[in-house]
PDB file of C-alpha atoms in Angstrom:
ATOM      1  CA  UNK G   1       0.000   0.000   0.000  1.00  0.00           C
ATOM      2  CA  UNK G   2       1.198   3.487  -0.800  1.00  0.00           C
ATOM      3  CA  UNK G   3       2.286   5.619   2.143  1.00  0.00           C
ATOM      4  CA  UNK G   4       1.104   8.636   0.166  1.00  0.00           C
ATOM      5  CA  UNK G   5      -2.563   7.747   0.625  1.00  0.00           C
ATOM      6  CA  UNK G   6      -4.525  11.020   0.581  1.00  0.00           C
ATOM      7  CA  UNK G   7      -5.826  12.178   3.954  1.00  0.00           C
ATOM      8  CA  UNK G   8      -9.612  12.248   4.197  1.00  0.00           C
ATOM      9  CA  UNK G   9     -10.493  15.501   5.979  1.00  0.00           C
ATOM     10  CA  UNK G  10     -14.300  15.345   6.108  1.00  0.00           C
ATOM     11  CA  UNK G  11     -16.581  12.427   5.373  1.00  0.00           C
ATOM     12  CA  UNK G  12     -20.331  11.923   5.666  1.00  0.00           C
ATOM     13  CA  UNK G  13     -21.979   8.526   5.979  1.00  0.00           C
ATOM     14  CA  UNK G  14     -25.685   8.121   5.254  1.00  0.00           C
ATOM     15  CA  UNK G  15     -26.250  11.778   6.193  1.00  0.00           C
ATOM     16  CA  UNK G  16     -29.926  12.711   6.475  1.00  0.00           C
ATOM     17  CA  UNK G  17     -31.724  15.938   7.302  1.00  0.00           C
ATOM     18  CA  UNK G  18     -35.450  16.402   7.826  1.00  0.00           C
ATOM     19  CA  UNK G  19     -37.341  19.618   8.425  1.00  0.00           C
ATOM     20  CA  UNK G  20     -40.588  18.361   9.935  1.00  0.00           C
ATOM     21  CA  UNK G  21     -42.124  15.991   7.404  1.00  0.00           C
ATOM     22  CA  UNK G  22     -39.835  17.282   4.671  1.00  0.00           C
ATOM     23  CA  UNK G  23     -36.883  14.986   3.979  1.00  0.00           C
ATOM     24  CA  UNK G  24     -34.173  17.212   2.463  1.00  0.00           C
ATOM     25  CA  UNK G  25     -31.093  14.961   2.575  1.00  0.00           C
ATOM     26  CA  UNK G  26     -31.621  11.253   1.947  1.00  0.00           C
ATOM     27  CA  UNK G  27     -28.492   9.402   2.999  1.00  0.00           C
ATOM     28  CA  UNK G  28     -25.446  11.174   1.580  1.00  0.00           C
ATOM     29  CA  UNK G  29     -22.094   9.400   1.447  1.00  0.00           C
ATOM     30  CA  UNK G  30     -19.352  11.914   0.651  1.00  0.00           C
ATOM     31  CA  UNK G  31     -15.689  12.439   1.405  1.00  0.00           C
ATOM     32  CA  UNK G  32     -13.085  15.044   0.573  1.00  0.00           C
ATOM     33  CA  UNK G  33      -9.324  14.670   0.873  1.00  0.00           C
ATOM     34  CA  UNK G  34      -6.769  17.228   1.995  1.00  0.00           C
ATOM     35  CA  UNK G  35      -6.190  19.895  -0.647  1.00  0.00           C
ATOM     36  CA  UNK G  36      -9.026  18.694  -2.874  1.00  0.00           C
ATOM     37  CA  UNK G  37     -11.444  21.141  -4.530  1.00  0.00           C
ATOM     38  CA  UNK G  38     -14.981  19.800  -4.919  1.00  0.00           C
ATOM     39  CA  UNK G  39     -17.819  21.762  -6.507  1.00  0.00           C
ATOM     40  CA  UNK G  40     -21.385  20.771  -5.654  1.00  0.00           C
ATOM     41  CA  UNK G  41     -23.887  21.576  -8.405  1.00  0.00           C
ATOM     42  CA  UNK G  42     -27.595  20.960  -8.873  1.00  0.00           C
ATOM     43  CA  UNK G  43     -30.972  22.637  -9.181  1.00  0.00           C
ATOM     44  CA  UNK G  44     -32.395  24.919  -6.508  1.00  0.00           C
ATOM     45  CA  UNK G  45     -34.050  22.752  -3.872  1.00  0.00           C
ATOM     46  CA  UNK G  46     -31.793  19.749  -4.493  1.00  0.00           C
ATOM     47  CA  UNK G  47     -30.302  20.034  -0.986  1.00  0.00           C
ATOM     48  CA  UNK G  48     -26.899  21.588  -1.762  1.00  0.00           C
ATOM     49  CA  UNK G  49     -26.952  24.368   0.850  1.00  0.00           C
ATOM     50  CA  UNK G  50     -28.528  22.119   3.486  1.00  0.00           C
ATOM     51  CA  UNK G  51     -25.772  19.583   2.858  1.00  0.00           C
ATOM     52  CA  UNK G  52     -23.100  22.238   3.375  1.00  0.00           C
ATOM     53  CA  UNK G  53     -24.801  23.512   6.548  1.00  0.00           C
ATOM     54  CA  UNK G  54     -24.975  19.967   7.913  1.00  0.00           C
ATOM     55  CA  UNK G  55     -21.297  19.388   7.152  1.00  0.00           C
ATOM     56  CA  UNK G  56     -20.297  22.367   9.314  1.00  0.00           C
ATOM     57  CA  UNK G  57     -23.152  21.757  11.820  1.00  0.00           C
ATOM     58  CA  UNK G  58     -24.943  25.064  11.298  1.00  0.00           C
ATOM     59  CA  UNK G  59     -27.849  22.665  10.798  1.00  0.00           C
ATOM     60  CA  UNK G  60     -27.700  19.556  12.964  1.00  0.00           C
ATOM     61  CA  UNK G  61     -28.143  16.378  10.887  1.00  0.00           C
ATOM     62  CA  UNK G  62     -31.161  14.181  11.561  1.00  0.00           C
ATOM     63  CA  UNK G  63     -29.186  10.986  11.047  1.00  0.00           C
ATOM     64  CA  UNK G  64     -25.934   9.505   9.812  1.00  0.00           C
ATOM     65  CA  UNK G  65     -22.384  10.501  10.636  1.00  0.00           C
ATOM     66  CA  UNK G  66     -20.056  13.445   9.968  1.00  0.00           C
ATOM     67  CA  UNK G  67     -16.440  12.389  10.349  1.00  0.00           C
ATOM     68  CA  UNK G  68     -13.477  14.737  10.763  1.00  0.00           C
ATOM     69  CA  UNK G  69     -10.203  12.854  10.310  1.00  0.00           C
ATOM     70  CA  UNK G  70     -12.128   9.669  11.052  1.00  0.00           C
ATOM     71  CA  UNK G  71     -13.859  10.844  14.231  1.00  0.00           C
ATOM     72  CA  UNK G  72     -17.634  11.245  14.349  1.00  0.00           C
ATOM     73  CA  UNK G  73     -18.235  14.874  15.355  1.00  0.00           C
ATOM     74  CA  UNK G  74     -21.877  14.072  16.184  1.00  0.00           C
ATOM     75  CA  UNK G  75     -20.849  11.641  18.921  1.00  0.00           C
ATOM     76  CA  UNK G  76     -21.605  12.661  22.525  1.00  0.00           C
ATOM     77  CA  UNK G  77     -18.656  14.432  24.132  1.00  0.00           C
ATOM     78  CA  UNK G  78     -16.986  15.493  20.871  1.00  0.00           C
ATOM     79  CA  UNK G  79     -15.746  19.105  20.975  1.00  0.00           C
ATOM     80  CA  UNK G  80     -17.984  20.554  18.272  1.00  0.00           C
ATOM     81  CA  UNK G  81     -16.429  24.012  18.580  1.00  0.00           C
ATOM     82  CA  UNK G  82     -12.991  22.552  17.806  1.00  0.00           C
ATOM     83  CA  UNK G  83     -14.443  21.028  14.633  1.00  0.00           C
ATOM     84  CA  UNK G  84     -16.268  24.194  13.590  1.00  0.00           C
ATOM     85  CA  UNK G  85     -13.060  26.207  14.021  1.00  0.00           C
ATOM     86  CA  UNK G  86     -11.402  23.962  11.422  1.00  0.00           C
ATOM     87  CA  UNK G  87     -14.041  24.787   8.799  1.00  0.00           C
ATOM     88  CA  UNK G  88     -14.358  28.286   7.367  1.00  0.00           C
ATOM     89  CA  UNK G  89     -17.715  29.275   5.892  1.00  0.00           C
ATOM     90  CA  UNK G  90     -18.485  31.893   3.251  1.00  0.00           C
ATOM     91  CA  UNK G  91     -22.186  32.663   2.858  1.00  0.00           C
ATOM     92  CA  UNK G  92     -24.348  33.997   0.034  1.00  0.00           C
ATOM     93  CA  UNK G  93     -25.199  37.156   1.960  1.00  0.00           C
ATOM     94  CA  UNK G  94     -21.691  37.972   3.330  1.00  0.00           C
ATOM     95  CA  UNK G  95     -22.862  38.125   7.004  1.00  0.00           C
ATOM     96  CA  UNK G  96     -20.457  40.937   7.902  1.00  0.00           C
ATOM     97  CA  UNK G  97     -20.933  42.933  11.097  1.00  0.00           C
ATOM     98  CA  UNK G  98     -22.368  46.225   9.812  1.00  0.00           C
ATOM     99  CA  UNK G  99     -21.059  48.311  12.733  1.00  0.00           C
ATOM    100  CA  UNK G 100     -17.467  47.051  12.461  1.00  0.00           C
ATOM    101  CA  UNK G 101     -14.715  48.069  10.067  1.00  0.00           C
ATOM    102  CA  UNK G 102     -13.368  45.669   7.472  1.00  0.00           C
ATOM    103  CA  UNK G 103     -10.336  44.996   9.665  1.00  0.00           C
ATOM    104  CA  UNK G 104     -12.389  44.432  12.817  1.00  0.00           C
ATOM    105  CA  UNK G 105     -14.653  42.024  10.949  1.00  0.00           C
ATOM    106  CA  UNK G 106     -11.562  39.903  10.281  1.00  0.00           C
ATOM    107  CA  UNK G 107     -10.119  40.276  13.784  1.00  0.00           C
ATOM    108  CA  UNK G 108     -13.035  39.669  16.144  1.00  0.00           C
ATOM    109  CA  UNK G 109     -13.485  35.977  15.390  1.00  0.00           C
ATOM    110  CA  UNK G 110      -9.791  35.288  15.773  1.00  0.00           C
ATOM    111  CA  UNK G 111      -9.756  36.853  19.247  1.00  0.00           C
ATOM    112  CA  UNK G 112     -12.999  35.291  20.472  1.00  0.00           C
ATOM    113  CA  UNK G 113     -12.882  31.847  18.900  1.00  0.00           C
ATOM    114  CA  UNK G 114      -9.147  31.268  18.440  1.00  0.00           C
ATOM    115  CA  UNK G 115      -7.937  33.183  21.522  1.00  0.00           C
ATOM    116  CA  UNK G 116      -5.382  35.217  19.608  1.00  0.00           C
ATOM    117  CA  UNK G 117      -4.008  38.479  20.932  1.00  0.00           C
ATOM    118  CA  UNK G 118      -5.187  41.530  19.035  1.00  0.00           C
ATOM    119  CA  UNK G 119      -1.785  42.389  17.537  1.00  0.00           C
ATOM    120  CA  UNK G 120      -1.407  38.866  16.115  1.00  0.00           C
ATOM    121  CA  UNK G 121      -5.011  38.833  14.862  1.00  0.00           C
ATOM    122  CA  UNK G 122      -4.515  42.201  13.121  1.00  0.00           C
ATOM    123  CA  UNK G 123      -1.342  40.991  11.362  1.00  0.00           C
ATOM    124  CA  UNK G 124      -3.095  37.830  10.124  1.00  0.00           C
ATOM    125  CA  UNK G 125      -6.188  39.765   9.009  1.00  0.00           C
ATOM    126  CA  UNK G 126      -4.129  42.347   7.098  1.00  0.00           C
ATOM    127  CA  UNK G 127      -2.228  39.585   5.325  1.00  0.00           C
ATOM    128  CA  UNK G 128      -5.421  37.910   4.068  1.00  0.00           C
ATOM    129  CA  UNK G 129      -7.121  41.210   3.219  1.00  0.00           C
ATOM    130  CA  UNK G 130      -4.087  41.975   1.083  1.00  0.00           C
ATOM    131  CA  UNK G 131      -4.362  38.561  -0.613  1.00  0.00           C
ATOM    132  CA  UNK G 132      -7.978  39.226  -1.636  1.00  0.00           C
ATOM    133  CA  UNK G 133      -7.234  42.776  -2.797  1.00  0.00           C
ATOM    134  CA  UNK G 134      -8.978  44.548   0.087  1.00  0.00           C
ATOM    135  CA  UNK G 135      -5.979  46.031   1.944  1.00  0.00           C
ATOM    136  CA  UNK G 136      -6.907  49.627   0.958  1.00  0.00           C
ATOM    137  CA  UNK G 137     -10.303  49.244   2.664  1.00  0.00           C
ATOM    138  CA  UNK G 138      -9.296  48.144   6.171  1.00  0.00           C
ATOM    139  CA  UNK G 139     -11.046  51.109   7.803  1.00  0.00           C
ATOM    140  CA  UNK G 140     -14.190  51.047   5.666  1.00  0.00           C
ATOM    141  CA  UNK G 141     -17.557  49.889   6.978  1.00  0.00           C
ATOM    142  CA  UNK G 142     -19.515  47.255   5.016  1.00  0.00           C
ATOM    143  CA  UNK G 143     -22.113  49.782   3.786  1.00  0.00           C
ATOM    144  CA  UNK G 144     -19.314  51.625   1.944  1.00  0.00           C
ATOM    145  CA  UNK G 145     -18.413  48.530  -0.091  1.00  0.00           C
ATOM    146  CA  UNK G 146     -19.799  46.910  -3.232  1.00  0.00           C
ATOM    147  CA  UNK G 147     -21.203  43.394  -3.033  1.00  0.00           C
ATOM    148  CA  UNK G 148     -18.061  41.955  -4.559  1.00  0.00           C
ATOM    149  CA  UNK G 149     -15.881  43.790  -2.054  1.00  0.00           C
ATOM    150  CA  UNK G 150     -18.033  42.572   0.839  1.00  0.00           C
ATOM    151  CA  UNK G 151     -17.684  38.991  -0.338  1.00  0.00           C
ATOM    152  CA  UNK G 152     -13.915  39.350  -0.630  1.00  0.00           C
ATOM    153  CA  UNK G 153     -13.839  40.625   2.961  1.00  0.00           C
ATOM    154  CA  UNK G 154     -15.949  37.643   4.001  1.00  0.00           C
ATOM    155  CA  UNK G 155     -13.425  35.334   2.325  1.00  0.00           C
ATOM    156  CA  UNK G 156     -10.532  37.102   4.102  1.00  0.00           C
ATOM    157  CA  UNK G 157     -12.412  36.766   7.399  1.00  0.00           C
ATOM    158  CA  UNK G 158     -12.843  33.027   6.885  1.00  0.00           C
ATOM    159  CA  UNK G 159      -9.173  32.641   5.896  1.00  0.00           C
ATOM    160  CA  UNK G 160      -8.043  34.615   8.959  1.00  0.00           C
ATOM    161  CA  UNK G 161      -9.258  31.765  11.156  1.00  0.00           C
ATOM    162  CA  UNK G 162      -6.713  29.622   9.271  1.00  0.00           C
ATOM    163  CA  UNK G 163      -9.132  26.743   8.747  1.00  0.00           C
ATOM    164  CA  UNK G 164      -8.244  23.389   7.264  1.00  0.00           C
ATOM    165  CA  UNK G 165     -11.224  23.480   4.911  1.00  0.00           C
ATOM    166  CA  UNK G 166     -13.288  26.303   3.461  1.00  0.00           C
ATOM    167  CA  UNK G 167     -16.947  25.911   2.531  1.00  0.00           C
ATOM    168  CA  UNK G 168     -18.609  28.278   0.044  1.00  0.00           C
ATOM    169  CA  UNK G 169     -22.407  28.436  -0.130  1.00  0.00           C
ATOM    170  CA  UNK G 170     -23.215  29.948  -3.541  1.00  0.00           C
ATOM    171  CA  UNK G 171     -20.758  32.798  -2.909  1.00  0.00           C
ATOM    172  CA  UNK G 172     -21.729  34.766  -6.042  1.00  0.00           C
ATOM    173  CA  UNK G 173     -25.523  34.349  -6.046  1.00  0.00           C
ATOM    174  CA  UNK G 174     -26.189  37.690  -4.309  1.00  0.00           C
ATOM    175  CA  UNK G 175     -23.829  39.645  -6.571  1.00  0.00           C
ATOM    176  CA  UNK G 176     -24.478  41.791  -9.610  1.00  0.00           C
ATOM    177  CA  UNK G 177     -23.149  40.043 -12.739  1.00  0.00           C
ATOM    178  CA  UNK G 178     -20.195  42.416 -13.125  1.00  0.00           C
ATOM    179  CA  UNK G 179     -19.000  41.579  -9.590  1.00  0.00           C
ATOM    180  CA  UNK G 180     -19.135  37.812  -9.987  1.00  0.00           C
ATOM    181  CA  UNK G 181     -15.808  37.605 -11.810  1.00  0.00           C
ATOM    182  CA  UNK G 182     -13.769  39.357  -9.114  1.00  0.00           C
ATOM    183  CA  UNK G 183     -15.025  36.946  -6.433  1.00  0.00           C
ATOM    184  CA  UNK G 184     -14.541  33.845  -8.596  1.00  0.00           C
ATOM    185  CA  UNK G 185     -10.987  35.006  -9.318  1.00  0.00           C
ATOM    186  CA  UNK G 186     -10.231  35.120  -5.582  1.00  0.00           C
ATOM    187  CA  UNK G 187     -11.746  31.685  -4.976  1.00  0.00           C
ATOM    188  CA  UNK G 188      -9.885  30.306  -7.968  1.00  0.00           C
ATOM    189  CA  UNK G 189      -6.609  31.614  -6.544  1.00  0.00           C
ATOM    190  CA  UNK G 190      -7.271  29.604  -3.360  1.00  0.00           C
ATOM    191  CA  UNK G 191      -7.695  26.368  -5.287  1.00  0.00           C
ATOM    192  CA  UNK G 192      -4.643  24.134  -5.104  1.00  0.00           C
ATOM    193  CA  UNK G 193      -2.945  26.152  -2.341  1.00  0.00           C
ATOM    194  CA  UNK G 194      -3.356  23.205   0.042  1.00  0.00           C
ATOM    195  CA  UNK G 195      -6.716  24.379   1.363  1.00  0.00           C
ATOM    196  CA  UNK G 196      -9.578  21.914   1.100  1.00  0.00           C
ATOM    197  CA  UNK G 197     -12.532  23.579  -0.655  1.00  0.00           C
ATOM    198  CA  UNK G 198     -16.194  22.592  -0.983  1.00  0.00           C
ATOM    199  CA  UNK G 199     -17.978  25.047  -3.279  1.00  0.00           C
ATOM    200  CA  UNK G 200     -21.741  25.048  -3.820  1.00  0.00           C
ATOM    201  CA  UNK G 201     -22.138  27.034  -7.023  1.00  0.00           C
ATOM    202  CA  UNK G 202     -24.312  27.772 -10.042  1.00  0.00           C
ATOM    203  CA  UNK G 203     -21.256  28.956 -11.997  1.00  0.00           C
ATOM    204  CA  UNK G 204     -20.754  25.960 -14.256  1.00  0.00           C
ATOM    205  CA  UNK G 205     -17.705  27.175 -16.187  1.00  0.00           C
ATOM    206  CA  UNK G 206     -16.009  28.010 -12.888  1.00  0.00           C
ATOM    207  CA  UNK G 207     -16.840  24.585 -11.421  1.00  0.00           C
ATOM    208  CA  UNK G 208     -15.477  22.916 -14.531  1.00  0.00           C
ATOM    209  CA  UNK G 209     -12.227  24.905 -14.485  1.00  0.00           C
ATOM    210  CA  UNK G 210     -11.212  24.914 -10.802  1.00  0.00           C
ATOM    211  CA  UNK G 211     -12.517  21.624  -9.403  1.00  0.00           C
ATOM    212  CA  UNK G 212     -10.780  18.324  -8.922  1.00  0.00           C
ATOM    213  CA  UNK G 213     -14.207  16.734  -8.661  1.00  0.00           C
ATOM    214  CA  UNK G 214     -17.794  17.784  -9.318  1.00  0.00           C
ATOM    215  CA  UNK G 215     -20.749  16.344  -7.378  1.00  0.00           C
ATOM    216  CA  UNK G 216     -24.235  16.677  -8.891  1.00  0.00           C
ATOM    217  CA  UNK G 217     -27.022  16.726  -6.299  1.00  0.00           C
ATOM    218  CA  UNK G 218     -30.592  15.854  -7.203  1.00  0.00           C
ATOM    219  CA  UNK G 219     -33.518  15.189  -4.874  1.00  0.00           C
ATOM    220  CA  UNK G 220     -31.462  15.133  -1.696  1.00  0.00           C
ATOM    221  CA  UNK G 221     -28.767  12.699  -2.867  1.00  0.00           C
ATOM    222  CA  UNK G 222     -25.481  12.935  -4.731  1.00  0.00           C
ATOM    223  CA  UNK G 223     -26.704  11.461  -8.002  1.00  0.00           C
ATOM    224  CA  UNK G 224     -23.390  11.575  -9.857  1.00  0.00           C
ATOM    225  CA  UNK G 225     -19.831  12.699  -9.234  1.00  0.00           C
ATOM    226  CA  UNK G 226     -16.488  12.534 -10.935  1.00  0.00           C
ATOM    227  CA  UNK G 227     -13.745  14.610 -12.572  1.00  0.00           C
ATOM    228  CA  UNK G 228     -15.137  17.788 -14.217  1.00  0.00           C
ATOM    229  CA  UNK G 229     -14.220  16.589 -17.694  1.00  0.00           C
ATOM    230  CA  UNK G 230     -16.251  13.411 -17.237  1.00  0.00           C
ATOM    231  CA  UNK G 231     -19.275  15.016 -15.544  1.00  0.00           C
ATOM    232  CA  UNK G 232     -19.521  17.932 -17.965  1.00  0.00           C
ATOM    233  CA  UNK G 233     -18.724  16.185 -21.239  1.00  0.00           C
ATOM    234  CA  UNK G 234     -19.949  12.654 -20.635  1.00  0.00           C
ATOM    235  CA  UNK G 235     -22.463  12.543 -17.769  1.00  0.00           C
ATOM    236  CA  UNK G 236     -23.818   9.085 -16.992  1.00  0.00           C
ATOM    237  CA  UNK G 237     -27.337   9.969 -15.874  1.00  0.00           C
ATOM    238  CA  UNK G 238     -30.114  11.506 -17.991  1.00  0.00           C
ATOM    239  CA  UNK G 239     -30.924  13.833 -15.067  1.00  0.00           C
ATOM    240  CA  UNK G 240     -27.359  15.189 -15.058  1.00  0.00           C
ATOM    241  CA  UNK G 241     -27.450  15.688 -18.836  1.00  0.00           C
ATOM    242  CA  UNK G 242     -30.751  17.542 -18.572  1.00  0.00           C
ATOM    243  CA  UNK G 243     -29.452  19.846 -15.813  1.00  0.00           C
ATOM    244  CA  UNK G 244     -26.207  20.642 -17.646  1.00  0.00           C
ATOM    245  CA  UNK G 245     -28.021  21.245 -20.931  1.00  0.00           C
ATOM    246  CA  UNK G 246     -30.051  23.960 -19.229  1.00  0.00           C
ATOM    247  CA  UNK G 247     -26.969  25.640 -17.801  1.00  0.00           C
ATOM    248  CA  UNK G 248     -24.569  25.167 -20.669  1.00  0.00           C
ATOM    249  CA  UNK G 249     -27.105  25.755 -23.439  1.00  0.00           C
ATOM    250  CA  UNK G 250     -26.457  22.508 -25.186  1.00  0.00           C
TER     251      UNK G 250
END
């Protein structure tokens, strides 16, 4: 056996999520290895965002397991906060603190959740704000920024926690079309830097170009997954073909 076996960071086994009588996730088996970039695609209502929220425990799963480096984080006694700190999350609606500056938005979580001293947290935040092109705006408040700028700050904030994996929940869906490109460029620059990325997206060309693997969700399950070239050019299932034809115009 190879000693270079990839490290599985997060895995779900038979993951289910119900909201009342409504069964949203229907037994999802999924894993992602260290440094891998996986895009999750599918129609609205297929369960993509719920899946992501169950992976990072913003929504508590109804059943199944969520494993982090082989340990079930849903088990009694597991330090859920330790797990959550290892996963960064970037939301559709940015979720910035409106009363705080750009810099403070990227500092507060580090101090409260990671216990860093302010000077260290500021240095880390400035470094990541620079990486996403937002260094000139450290003193600005969110209302002074465009949607694309807000999302880049949100990405810097997530990176400042220095997570092992970063989850993106349709990070461009709230943006005007002309701002989508600047955010996708930042996310693309993170791909293959060693960070593990799970990206729920409607941007098909982006998913095709940056992903190591694409997972197509339909009706609360992962219906098909594989390398982008295979999923986009030679999908196995009629449902996948139908979905991609709508998005790719073919």
